[in-house]
mmCIF file of C-alpha atoms and ligand atoms in Angstrom:
data_model
loop_
_atom_site.group_PDB
_atom_site.id
_atom_site.type_symbol
_atom_site.label_atom_id
_atom_site.label_comp_id
_atom_site.label_asym_id
_atom_site.label_seq_id
_atom_site.Cartn_x
_atom_site.Cartn_y
_atom_site.Cartn_z
ATOM 1 C CA UNK A 1 100.973 123.561 96.000
ATOM 2 C CA UNK A 2 97.426 122.204 96.606
ATOM 3 C CA UNK A 3 96.753 118.631 97.600
ATOM 4 C CA UNK A 4 93.355 116.847 98.005
ATOM 5 C CA UNK A 5 93.563 114.356 100.820
ATOM 6 C CA UNK A 6 90.787 111.794 101.486
ATOM 7 C CA UNK A 7 90.394 111.119 105.218
ATOM 8 C CA UNK A 8 89.076 107.707 106.180
ATOM 9 C CA UNK A 9 88.971 107.928 109.913
ATOM 10 C CA UNK A 10 87.268 104.620 110.546
ATOM 11 C CA UNK A 11 86.496 103.293 113.954
ATOM 12 C CA UNK A 12 87.639 103.312 117.570
ATOM 13 C CA UNK A 13 90.548 105.644 117.991
ATOM 14 C CA UNK A 14 90.677 106.265 114.244
ATOM 15 C CA UNK A 15 88.933 109.681 114.350
ATOM 16 C CA UNK A 16 91.031 111.127 117.159
ATOM 17 C CA UNK A 17 94.387 110.134 115.629
ATOM 18 C CA UNK A 18 93.456 111.248 112.120
ATOM 19 C CA UNK A 19 92.393 114.638 113.578
ATOM 20 C CA UNK A 20 95.805 114.936 115.200
ATOM 21 C CA UNK A 21 97.609 114.263 111.925
ATOM 22 C CA UNK A 22 95.418 116.755 110.118
ATOM 23 C CA UNK A 23 96.371 119.492 112.642
ATOM 24 C CA UNK A 24 99.971 118.650 112.070
ATOM 25 C CA UNK A 25 99.528 118.717 108.290
ATOM 26 C CA UNK A 26 97.896 122.150 108.568
ATOM 27 C CA UNK A 27 100.938 123.458 110.431
ATOM 28 C CA UNK A 28 103.241 122.042 107.863
ATOM 29 C CA UNK A 29 101.131 123.658 105.166
ATOM 30 C CA UNK A 30 101.478 127.044 106.843
ATOM 31 C CA UNK A 31 105.195 126.687 107.324
ATOM 32 C CA UNK A 32 105.985 125.441 103.791
ATOM 33 C CA UNK A 33 103.230 127.188 101.866
ATOM 34 C CA UNK A 34 101.010 124.233 100.826
ATOM 35 C CA UNK A 35 97.231 123.995 100.982
ATOM 36 C CA UNK A 36 95.797 120.615 102.040
ATOM 37 C CA UNK A 37 92.071 120.036 101.391
ATOM 38 C CA UNK A 38 90.470 117.263 103.415
ATOM 39 C CA UNK A 39 87.345 115.291 102.460
ATOM 40 C CA UNK A 40 85.982 112.612 104.808
ATOM 41 C CA UNK A 41 84.715 109.177 103.691
ATOM 42 C CA UNK A 42 83.232 106.283 105.586
ATOM 43 C CA UNK A 43 84.878 102.849 105.768
ATOM 44 C CA UNK A 44 84.751 99.937 108.259
ATOM 45 C CA UNK A 45 82.234 99.612 111.068
ATOM 46 C CA UNK A 46 80.962 103.105 110.915
ATOM 47 C CA UNK A 47 80.216 102.582 107.200
ATOM 48 C CA UNK A 48 78.384 99.362 108.055
ATOM 49 C CA UNK A 49 76.245 101.240 110.599
ATOM 50 C CA UNK A 50 75.543 104.156 108.267
ATOM 51 C CA UNK A 51 75.142 102.356 104.923
ATOM 52 C CA UNK A 52 75.014 98.601 105.513
ATOM 53 C CA UNK A 53 78.385 97.891 103.738
ATOM 54 C CA UNK A 54 82.019 98.250 105.021
ATOM 55 C CA UNK A 55 83.224 100.013 101.829
ATOM 56 C CA UNK A 56 80.644 102.222 100.198
ATOM 57 C CA UNK A 57 81.002 102.918 96.508
ATOM 58 C CA UNK A 58 81.260 106.671 97.281
ATOM 59 C CA UNK A 59 84.322 106.009 99.455
ATOM 60 C CA UNK A 60 86.116 104.161 96.615
ATOM 61 C CA UNK A 61 85.277 106.920 94.194
ATOM 62 C CA UNK A 62 86.239 109.686 96.563
ATOM 63 C CA UNK A 63 89.625 107.972 97.272
ATOM 64 C CA UNK A 64 90.308 107.383 93.526
ATOM 65 C CA UNK A 65 89.591 111.055 92.949
ATOM 66 C CA UNK A 66 91.990 112.203 95.751
ATOM 67 C CA UNK A 67 95.703 112.804 95.629
ATOM 68 C CA UNK A 68 96.108 110.365 98.573
ATOM 69 C CA UNK A 69 94.299 108.711 101.425
ATOM 70 C CA UNK A 70 94.941 109.068 105.144
ATOM 71 C CA UNK A 71 93.349 106.248 107.134
ATOM 72 C CA UNK A 72 92.932 105.800 110.833
ATOM 73 C CA UNK A 73 91.830 102.222 111.752
ATOM 74 C CA UNK A 74 88.777 100.067 111.150
ATOM 75 C CA UNK A 75 86.963 97.393 113.191
ATOM 76 C CA UNK A 76 85.745 96.736 116.701
ATOM 77 C CA UNK A 77 83.976 94.256 118.858
ATOM 78 C CA UNK A 78 80.567 95.373 117.689
ATOM 79 C CA UNK A 79 81.197 94.075 114.217
ATOM 80 C CA UNK A 80 83.318 91.015 115.088
ATOM 81 C CA UNK A 81 80.633 88.424 114.452
ATOM 82 C CA UNK A 82 79.656 89.467 110.980
ATOM 83 C CA UNK A 83 80.243 87.029 108.049
ATOM 84 C CA UNK A 84 83.569 87.345 106.129
ATOM 85 C CA UNK A 85 82.632 89.675 103.314
ATOM 86 C CA UNK A 86 80.727 92.141 105.395
ATOM 87 C CA UNK A 87 83.335 92.594 108.150
ATOM 88 C CA UNK A 88 85.054 96.027 108.632
ATOM 89 C CA UNK A 89 88.421 94.553 107.575
ATOM 90 C CA UNK A 90 86.971 93.978 104.139
ATOM 91 C CA UNK A 91 87.045 97.740 103.620
ATOM 92 C CA UNK A 92 90.930 97.741 103.941
ATOM 93 C CA UNK A 93 91.348 94.859 101.534
ATOM 94 C CA UNK A 94 88.826 96.424 99.185
ATOM 95 C CA UNK A 95 90.503 99.860 99.146
ATOM 96 C CA UNK A 96 93.940 98.336 98.648
ATOM 97 C CA UNK A 97 92.754 96.387 95.645
ATOM 98 C CA UNK A 98 90.484 99.162 94.191
ATOM 99 C CA UNK A 99 93.445 101.594 94.359
ATOM 100 C CA UNK A 100 95.893 99.031 93.063
ATOM 101 C CA UNK A 101 98.098 99.296 96.067
ATOM 102 C CA UNK A 102 100.426 96.320 95.656
ATOM 103 C CA UNK A 103 103.268 97.617 97.874
ATOM 104 C CA UNK A 104 103.100 97.988 101.663
ATOM 105 C CA UNK A 105 106.070 99.723 103.254
ATOM 106 C CA UNK A 106 106.364 99.175 107.032
ATOM 107 C CA UNK A 107 109.487 100.690 108.571
ATOM 108 C CA UNK A 108 110.381 99.423 111.959
ATOM 109 C CA UNK A 109 113.251 101.003 113.867
ATOM 110 C CA UNK A 110 114.329 101.287 117.400
ATOM 111 C CA UNK A 111 114.088 104.799 118.748
ATOM 112 C CA UNK A 112 117.042 105.579 120.909
ATOM 113 C CA UNK A 113 114.688 107.420 123.318
ATOM 114 C CA UNK A 114 112.548 104.337 123.639
ATOM 115 C CA UNK A 115 115.208 101.643 124.137
ATOM 116 C CA UNK A 116 113.811 100.856 127.578
ATOM 117 C CA UNK A 117 110.535 99.695 125.910
ATOM 118 C CA UNK A 118 112.248 97.191 123.698
ATOM 119 C CA UNK A 119 111.427 93.597 124.888
ATOM 120 C CA UNK A 120 114.751 92.117 123.564
ATOM 121 C CA UNK A 121 117.886 91.323 125.552
ATOM 122 C CA UNK A 122 120.108 94.354 126.343
ATOM 123 C CA UNK A 123 122.991 93.140 124.076
ATOM 124 C CA UNK A 124 120.571 92.962 121.146
ATOM 125 C CA UNK A 125 119.012 96.390 122.004
ATOM 126 C CA UNK A 126 122.493 97.859 122.154
ATOM 127 C CA UNK A 127 123.098 96.875 118.473
ATOM 128 C CA UNK A 128 119.798 98.753 117.507
ATOM 129 C CA UNK A 129 117.922 98.038 114.229
ATOM 130 C CA UNK A 130 116.257 99.891 111.438
ATOM 131 C CA UNK A 131 114.502 97.843 108.799
ATOM 132 C CA UNK A 132 112.042 98.335 106.050
ATOM 133 C CA UNK A 133 109.435 95.625 105.582
ATOM 134 C CA UNK A 134 108.184 95.525 101.962
ATOM 135 C CA UNK A 135 105.045 93.453 101.962
ATOM 136 C CA UNK A 136 103.186 92.420 98.796
ATOM 137 C CA UNK A 137 99.645 93.722 99.340
ATOM 138 C CA UNK A 138 97.145 92.750 96.623
ATOM 139 C CA UNK A 139 98.012 89.119 95.846
ATOM 140 C CA UNK A 140 98.600 85.743 97.504
ATOM 141 C CA UNK A 141 96.231 83.947 99.810
ATOM 142 C CA UNK A 142 94.398 87.020 101.032
ATOM 143 C CA UNK A 143 93.060 87.547 97.511
ATOM 144 C CA UNK A 144 92.950 83.869 96.342
ATOM 145 C CA UNK A 145 89.907 81.678 95.715
ATOM 146 C CA UNK A 146 88.343 80.483 99.050
ATOM 147 C CA UNK A 147 85.312 78.619 100.104
ATOM 148 C CA UNK A 148 83.867 75.611 101.757
ATOM 149 C CA UNK A 149 83.153 72.247 100.319
ATOM 150 C CA UNK A 150 82.577 68.586 101.137
ATOM 151 C CA UNK A 151 85.957 66.818 101.475
ATOM 152 C CA UNK A 152 87.296 63.437 102.489
ATOM 153 C CA UNK A 153 86.495 64.094 106.202
ATOM 154 C CA UNK A 154 83.137 66.015 105.607
ATOM 155 C CA UNK A 155 82.984 69.743 105.567
ATOM 156 C CA UNK A 156 86.173 71.555 104.836
ATOM 157 C CA UNK A 157 87.349 75.068 104.071
ATOM 158 C CA UNK A 158 90.140 76.133 101.691
ATOM 159 C CA UNK A 159 92.089 79.282 100.812
ATOM 160 C CA UNK A 160 94.464 79.323 97.901
ATOM 161 C CA UNK A 161 97.817 81.114 97.373
ATOM 162 C CA UNK A 162 98.762 82.145 93.798
ATOM 163 C CA UNK A 163 101.505 84.574 92.659
ATOM 164 C CA UNK A 164 102.272 85.560 89.161
ATOM 165 C CA UNK A 165 105.747 86.414 87.905
ATOM 166 C CA UNK A 166 104.489 89.933 87.175
ATOM 167 C CA UNK A 167 103.379 90.439 90.769
ATOM 168 C CA UNK A 168 106.667 89.075 92.174
ATOM 169 C CA UNK A 169 108.774 91.168 89.868
ATOM 170 C CA UNK A 170 107.092 94.454 90.651
ATOM 171 C CA UNK A 171 107.345 94.053 94.368
ATOM 172 C CA UNK A 172 110.938 92.873 94.099
ATOM 173 C CA UNK A 173 111.825 96.048 92.173
ATOM 174 C CA UNK A 174 110.277 98.167 94.944
ATOM 175 C CA UNK A 175 112.549 96.418 97.478
ATOM 176 C CA UNK A 176 115.697 96.765 95.420
ATOM 177 C CA UNK A 177 115.018 100.389 94.739
ATOM 178 C CA UNK A 178 114.365 100.977 98.516
ATOM 179 C CA UNK A 179 117.608 99.189 99.383
ATOM 180 C CA UNK A 180 119.523 101.531 97.020
ATOM 181 C CA UNK A 181 118.324 104.483 99.182
ATOM 182 C CA UNK A 182 119.207 102.620 102.463
ATOM 183 C CA UNK A 183 122.050 100.289 103.318
ATOM 184 C CA UNK A 184 121.944 98.287 100.043
ATOM 185 C CA UNK A 185 120.713 94.873 101.414
ATOM 186 C CA UNK A 186 117.558 92.870 100.557
ATOM 187 C CA UNK A 187 116.387 89.788 102.429
ATOM 188 C CA UNK A 188 113.725 87.952 100.504
ATOM 189 C CA UNK A 189 111.502 85.736 102.674
ATOM 190 C CA UNK A 190 109.599 82.694 101.541
ATOM 191 C CA UNK A 191 108.861 79.077 102.335
ATOM 192 C CA UNK A 192 110.565 77.639 99.252
ATOM 193 C CA UNK A 193 111.244 74.342 100.934
ATOM 194 C CA UNK A 194 107.499 73.630 100.756
ATOM 195 C CA UNK A 195 105.482 75.982 98.673
ATOM 196 C CA UNK A 196 105.507 76.175 94.900
ATOM 197 C CA UNK A 197 104.580 79.892 95.070
ATOM 198 C CA UNK A 198 107.621 80.405 97.167
ATOM 199 C CA UNK A 199 109.793 78.659 94.704
ATOM 200 C CA UNK A 200 108.517 80.963 91.894
ATOM 201 C CA UNK A 201 109.080 83.866 94.300
ATOM 202 C CA UNK A 202 112.599 82.937 95.039
ATOM 203 C CA UNK A 203 113.531 82.355 91.296
ATOM 204 C CA UNK A 204 111.906 85.604 90.242
ATOM 205 C CA UNK A 205 113.463 87.745 92.942
ATOM 206 C CA UNK A 206 116.906 86.336 92.086
ATOM 207 C CA UNK A 207 116.358 87.150 88.388
ATOM 208 C CA UNK A 208 115.298 90.768 89.183
ATOM 209 C CA UNK A 209 118.404 91.031 91.451
ATOM 210 C CA UNK A 210 120.564 90.795 88.395
ATOM 211 C CA UNK A 211 119.424 94.312 87.422
ATOM 212 C CA UNK A 212 120.635 95.510 90.882
ATOM 213 C CA UNK A 213 124.236 94.371 91.099
ATOM 214 C CA UNK A 214 124.913 97.036 93.680
ATOM 215 C CA UNK A 215 122.345 95.543 96.130
ATOM 216 C CA UNK A 216 123.186 92.324 98.147
ATOM 217 C CA UNK A 217 120.321 89.764 98.112
ATOM 218 C CA UNK A 218 119.781 86.909 100.452
ATOM 219 C CA UNK A 219 116.917 84.509 100.864
ATOM 220 C CA UNK A 220 115.549 83.334 104.094
ATOM 221 C CA UNK A 221 112.849 80.876 105.039
ATOM 222 C CA UNK A 222 109.895 82.421 106.838
ATOM 223 C CA UNK A 223 110.211 80.356 110.077
ATOM 224 C CA UNK A 224 113.851 81.193 110.364
ATOM 225 C CA UNK A 225 113.052 84.921 109.659
ATOM 226 C CA UNK A 226 110.551 84.879 112.589
ATOM 227 C CA UNK A 227 113.378 83.687 114.794
ATOM 228 C CA UNK A 228 116.068 86.003 113.368
ATOM 229 C CA UNK A 229 113.857 89.018 114.017
ATOM 230 C CA UNK A 230 114.139 88.415 117.702
ATOM 231 C CA UNK A 231 117.657 87.019 117.718
ATOM 232 C CA UNK A 232 119.459 89.587 115.599
ATOM 233 C CA UNK A 233 117.213 92.180 113.989
ATOM 234 C CA UNK A 234 120.232 94.450 113.152
ATOM 235 C CA UNK A 235 121.019 92.049 110.337
ATOM 236 C CA UNK A 236 118.012 93.266 108.278
ATOM 237 C CA UNK A 237 117.881 96.275 106.003
ATOM 238 C CA UNK A 238 115.091 95.819 103.416
ATOM 239 C CA UNK A 239 112.853 92.696 103.829
ATOM 240 C CA UNK A 240 110.604 91.669 100.952
ATOM 241 C CA UNK A 241 107.863 89.093 101.281
ATOM 242 C CA UNK A 242 104.354 87.970 100.380
ATOM 243 C CA UNK A 243 101.095 89.235 101.619
ATOM 244 C CA UNK A 244 100.565 86.794 104.430
ATOM 245 C CA UNK A 245 104.143 86.384 105.614
ATOM 246 C CA UNK A 246 104.493 90.163 105.573
ATOM 247 C CA UNK A 247 101.327 90.597 107.556
ATOM 248 C CA UNK A 248 102.669 88.344 110.327
ATOM 249 C CA UNK A 249 106.341 89.458 110.281
ATOM 250 C CA UNK A 250 105.476 93.064 110.294
ATOM 251 C CA UNK A 251 103.542 92.700 113.482
ATOM 252 C CA UNK A 252 106.588 90.940 114.986
ATOM 253 C CA UNK A 253 108.876 93.674 113.770
ATOM 254 C CA UNK A 254 106.636 96.311 115.239
ATOM 255 C CA UNK A 255 106.524 94.584 118.584
ATOM 256 C CA UNK A 256 110.346 94.510 119.022
ATOM 257 C CA UNK A 257 110.405 98.320 118.609
ATOM 258 C CA UNK A 258 108.428 98.249 121.876
ATOM 259 C CA UNK A 259 106.068 100.779 120.558
ATOM 260 C CA UNK A 260 103.458 99.804 117.957
ATOM 261 C CA UNK A 261 101.885 103.158 118.614
ATOM 262 C CA UNK A 262 104.737 104.695 116.709
ATOM 263 C CA UNK A 263 104.838 102.765 113.501
ATOM 264 C CA UNK A 264 103.443 104.254 110.242
ATOM 265 C CA UNK A 265 102.839 102.467 106.936
ATOM 266 C CA UNK A 266 102.491 103.425 103.305
ATOM 267 C CA UNK A 267 100.561 101.424 100.671
ATOM 268 C CA UNK A 268 101.599 102.303 97.147
ATOM 269 C CA UNK A 269 100.862 101.374 93.586
ATOM 270 C CA UNK A 270 101.772 102.272 90.062
ATOM 271 C CA UNK A 271 100.648 105.893 90.497
ATOM 272 C CA UNK A 272 101.614 108.449 93.159
ATOM 273 C CA UNK A 273 98.389 107.995 94.981
ATOM 274 C CA UNK A 274 98.830 106.010 98.107
ATOM 275 C CA UNK A 275 97.052 105.079 101.283
ATOM 276 C CA UNK A 276 98.811 105.900 104.555
ATOM 277 C CA UNK A 277 97.850 104.440 107.870
ATOM 278 C CA UNK A 278 99.229 103.593 111.236
ATOM 279 C CA UNK A 279 100.135 99.889 111.773
ATOM 280 C CA UNK A 280 98.107 99.563 114.960
ATOM 281 C CA UNK A 281 94.444 98.859 115.056
ATOM 282 C CA UNK A 282 91.358 100.744 116.267
ATOM 283 C CA UNK A 283 91.913 100.048 120.018
ATOM 284 C CA UNK A 284 88.212 100.323 120.916
ATOM 285 C CA UNK A 285 89.023 99.926 124.613
ATOM 286 C CA UNK A 286 90.555 103.418 124.839
ATOM 287 C CA UNK A 287 88.577 105.089 122.000
ATOM 288 C CA UNK A 288 87.188 108.568 122.808
ATOM 289 C CA UNK A 289 89.254 108.969 125.957
ATOM 290 C CA UNK A 290 92.129 111.122 124.619
ATOM 291 C CA UNK A 291 94.567 108.375 125.505
ATOM 292 C CA UNK A 292 95.623 107.131 122.030
ATOM 293 C CA UNK A 293 99.182 107.698 120.749
ATOM 294 C CA UNK A 294 98.855 109.952 117.633
ATOM 295 C CA UNK A 295 102.421 109.373 116.435
ATOM 296 C CA UNK A 296 101.968 106.518 114.100
ATOM 297 C CA UNK A 297 99.305 108.436 112.178
ATOM 298 C CA UNK A 298 101.434 111.596 112.186
ATOM 299 C CA UNK A 299 104.369 109.599 110.804
ATOM 300 C CA UNK A 300 102.022 108.094 108.313
ATOM 301 C CA UNK A 301 101.069 111.607 107.146
ATOM 302 C CA UNK A 302 104.846 112.292 106.830
ATOM 303 C CA UNK A 303 105.199 109.166 104.646
ATOM 304 C CA UNK A 304 102.345 110.588 102.483
ATOM 305 C CA UNK A 305 104.387 113.816 101.980
ATOM 306 C CA UNK A 306 107.469 111.901 101.187
ATOM 307 C CA UNK A 307 106.104 109.112 98.878
ATOM 308 C CA UNK A 308 102.975 110.459 97.341
ATOM 309 C CA UNK A 309 103.700 114.284 97.126
ATOM 310 C CA UNK A 310 107.461 114.097 96.856
ATOM 311 C CA UNK A 311 107.981 116.679 99.676
ATOM 312 C CA UNK A 312 110.937 115.204 101.522
ATOM 313 C CA UNK A 313 111.829 118.417 103.365
ATOM 314 C CA UNK A 314 108.410 118.670 104.839
ATOM 315 C CA UNK A 315 108.352 114.952 105.774
ATOM 316 C CA UNK A 316 111.789 115.400 107.404
ATOM 317 C CA UNK A 317 110.398 118.357 109.434
ATOM 318 C CA UNK A 318 107.544 116.260 110.666
ATOM 319 C CA UNK A 319 109.714 113.335 111.662
ATOM 320 C CA UNK A 320 112.168 115.691 113.389
ATOM 321 C CA UNK A 321 109.325 117.177 115.365
ATOM 322 C CA UNK A 322 108.261 113.721 116.553
ATOM 323 C CA UNK A 323 111.920 112.772 117.441
ATOM 324 C CA UNK A 324 112.281 116.102 119.400
ATOM 325 C CA UNK A 325 109.087 115.385 121.398
ATOM 326 C CA UNK A 326 110.348 111.854 122.287
ATOM 327 C CA UNK A 327 113.819 113.022 123.023
ATOM 328 C CA UNK A 328 112.352 115.690 125.318
ATOM 329 C CA UNK A 329 110.885 112.817 127.363
ATOM 330 C CA UNK A 330 107.254 113.345 126.280
ATOM 331 C CA UNK A 331 105.276 110.148 126.271
ATOM 332 C CA UNK A 332 101.747 108.858 125.715
ATOM 333 C CA UNK A 333 100.403 106.200 128.008
ATOM 334 C CA UNK A 334 101.412 103.202 125.708
ATOM 335 C CA UNK A 335 105.117 104.240 125.815
ATOM 336 C CA UNK A 336 105.628 105.382 129.434
ATOM 337 C CA UNK A 337 106.668 101.901 130.578
ATOM 338 C CA UNK A 338 107.929 102.123 134.113
ATOM 339 C CA UNK A 339 109.760 105.409 133.549
ATOM 340 C CA UNK A 340 107.495 107.216 136.052
ATOM 341 C CA UNK A 341 106.769 109.921 133.448
ATOM 342 C CA UNK A 342 103.303 111.349 133.565
ATOM 343 C CA UNK A 343 101.726 110.485 130.158
ATOM 344 C CA UNK A 344 100.256 113.052 127.864
ATOM 345 C CA UNK A 345 96.868 112.706 126.170
ATOM 346 C CA UNK A 346 96.352 112.572 122.402
ATOM 347 C CA UNK A 347 95.665 116.286 122.142
ATOM 348 C CA UNK A 348 98.587 117.417 124.386
ATOM 349 C CA UNK A 349 101.039 115.141 122.474
ATOM 350 C CA UNK A 350 99.737 116.561 119.196
ATOM 351 C CA UNK A 351 100.184 120.130 120.462
ATOM 352 C CA UNK A 352 103.692 119.437 121.566
ATOM 353 C CA UNK A 353 104.750 117.999 118.237
ATOM 354 C CA UNK A 354 103.127 120.980 116.507
ATOM 355 C CA UNK A 355 105.091 123.343 118.740
ATOM 356 C CA UNK A 356 108.305 121.661 117.607
ATOM 357 C CA UNK A 357 107.558 122.016 113.898
HETATM 358 C C1 IPM B 1 97.169 94.719 108.453
HETATM 359 C C2 IPM B 1 95.906 94.205 108.976
HETATM 360 C C3 IPM B 1 95.071 93.710 107.845
HETATM 361 C C4 IPM B 1 95.904 92.862 106.908
HETATM 362 C C5 IPM B 1 93.713 93.147 108.147
HETATM 363 C C6 IPM B 1 92.927 93.943 109.124
HETATM 364 C C7 IPM B 1 92.920 92.790 106.941
HETATM 365 O O1 IPM B 1 96.246 93.023 109.728
HETATM 366 O O2 IPM B 1 97.025 95.784 107.819
HETATM 367 O O3 IPM B 1 98.227 94.150 108.654
HETATM 368 O O4 IPM B 1 95.947 91.661 107.185
HETATM 369 O O5 IPM B 1 96.390 93.297 105.934
HETATM 370 MG MG1 MG B 2 98.322 92.785 110.160
#
């Protein structure tokens, strides 16, 4: 089969880690007889520099015409003081909404080989965890009306959260379907003791749950969830939540794996086309130094094969190659901890993973 992949390398370490994932995909293509065509598009700070806007029209068109998008990371100090709508981050929000990517899947699991990196207590680490965060991605407060106005105390700013039944239903279905392929549990997270959007969220998720009698649903308030994630993360299987709560909790979930450099994500919509990117940012402080961990991007490419192209064997092979490299004690600088292991650079780690494919 032939697949057209749009590459949005972005800023900072983005280009290096996307190049790594491309090399791994090429090896997978050889081994399993697929041809991947890659076309590069600009987004983020590099697009601002080249075209004046974070998300050029050409990028949106190119991504829409592709079979899927592999993205590195956007942003950096240089563009940090630009006004809201012209910031590099706007490119991400714009792409998600232009491609209709309302689902964000962020798996977070503890790798046995990296237990020493986990910041949690040993008895919690011993239980391990493996959860799938399902974050709503194109609604809520990140896309609501916002602005500034004169208020009771002078100038004020406001952002608004709105969720429709349709938006809640479709993300709830994604979560229940995911749970069926995992351990059959969904925890829906909200702030229903305060927010009206959360009350509608809870009602709607409970109604959708009736179509999934084989899946166990529980609700949890977001502040409690933040606590439970560090107290007993093994209780979670699939977690479903709104855009902002998911943004915050997924960073927390990634941190307790001890290795944000390892975590991939998939953004999906109603079609097979998705956007796949590492959870971490553009790490401008180490850009261009061959020090970045390419694994999160390689695993994001594996998610692309699994979710967008329906190639589970190929995705399994990529994930197994990463596991093998980690089990063999290979580490990049971000995950050496105090193991005393000499860290590999981005290129060396990529080669080692390819060798294990
Ligand atoms: C993420 C990021 C983005 C988000 C930012 C950069 C807009 O934090 O992907 O989690 O909030 O969605
Ligand atoms: Mg975030």
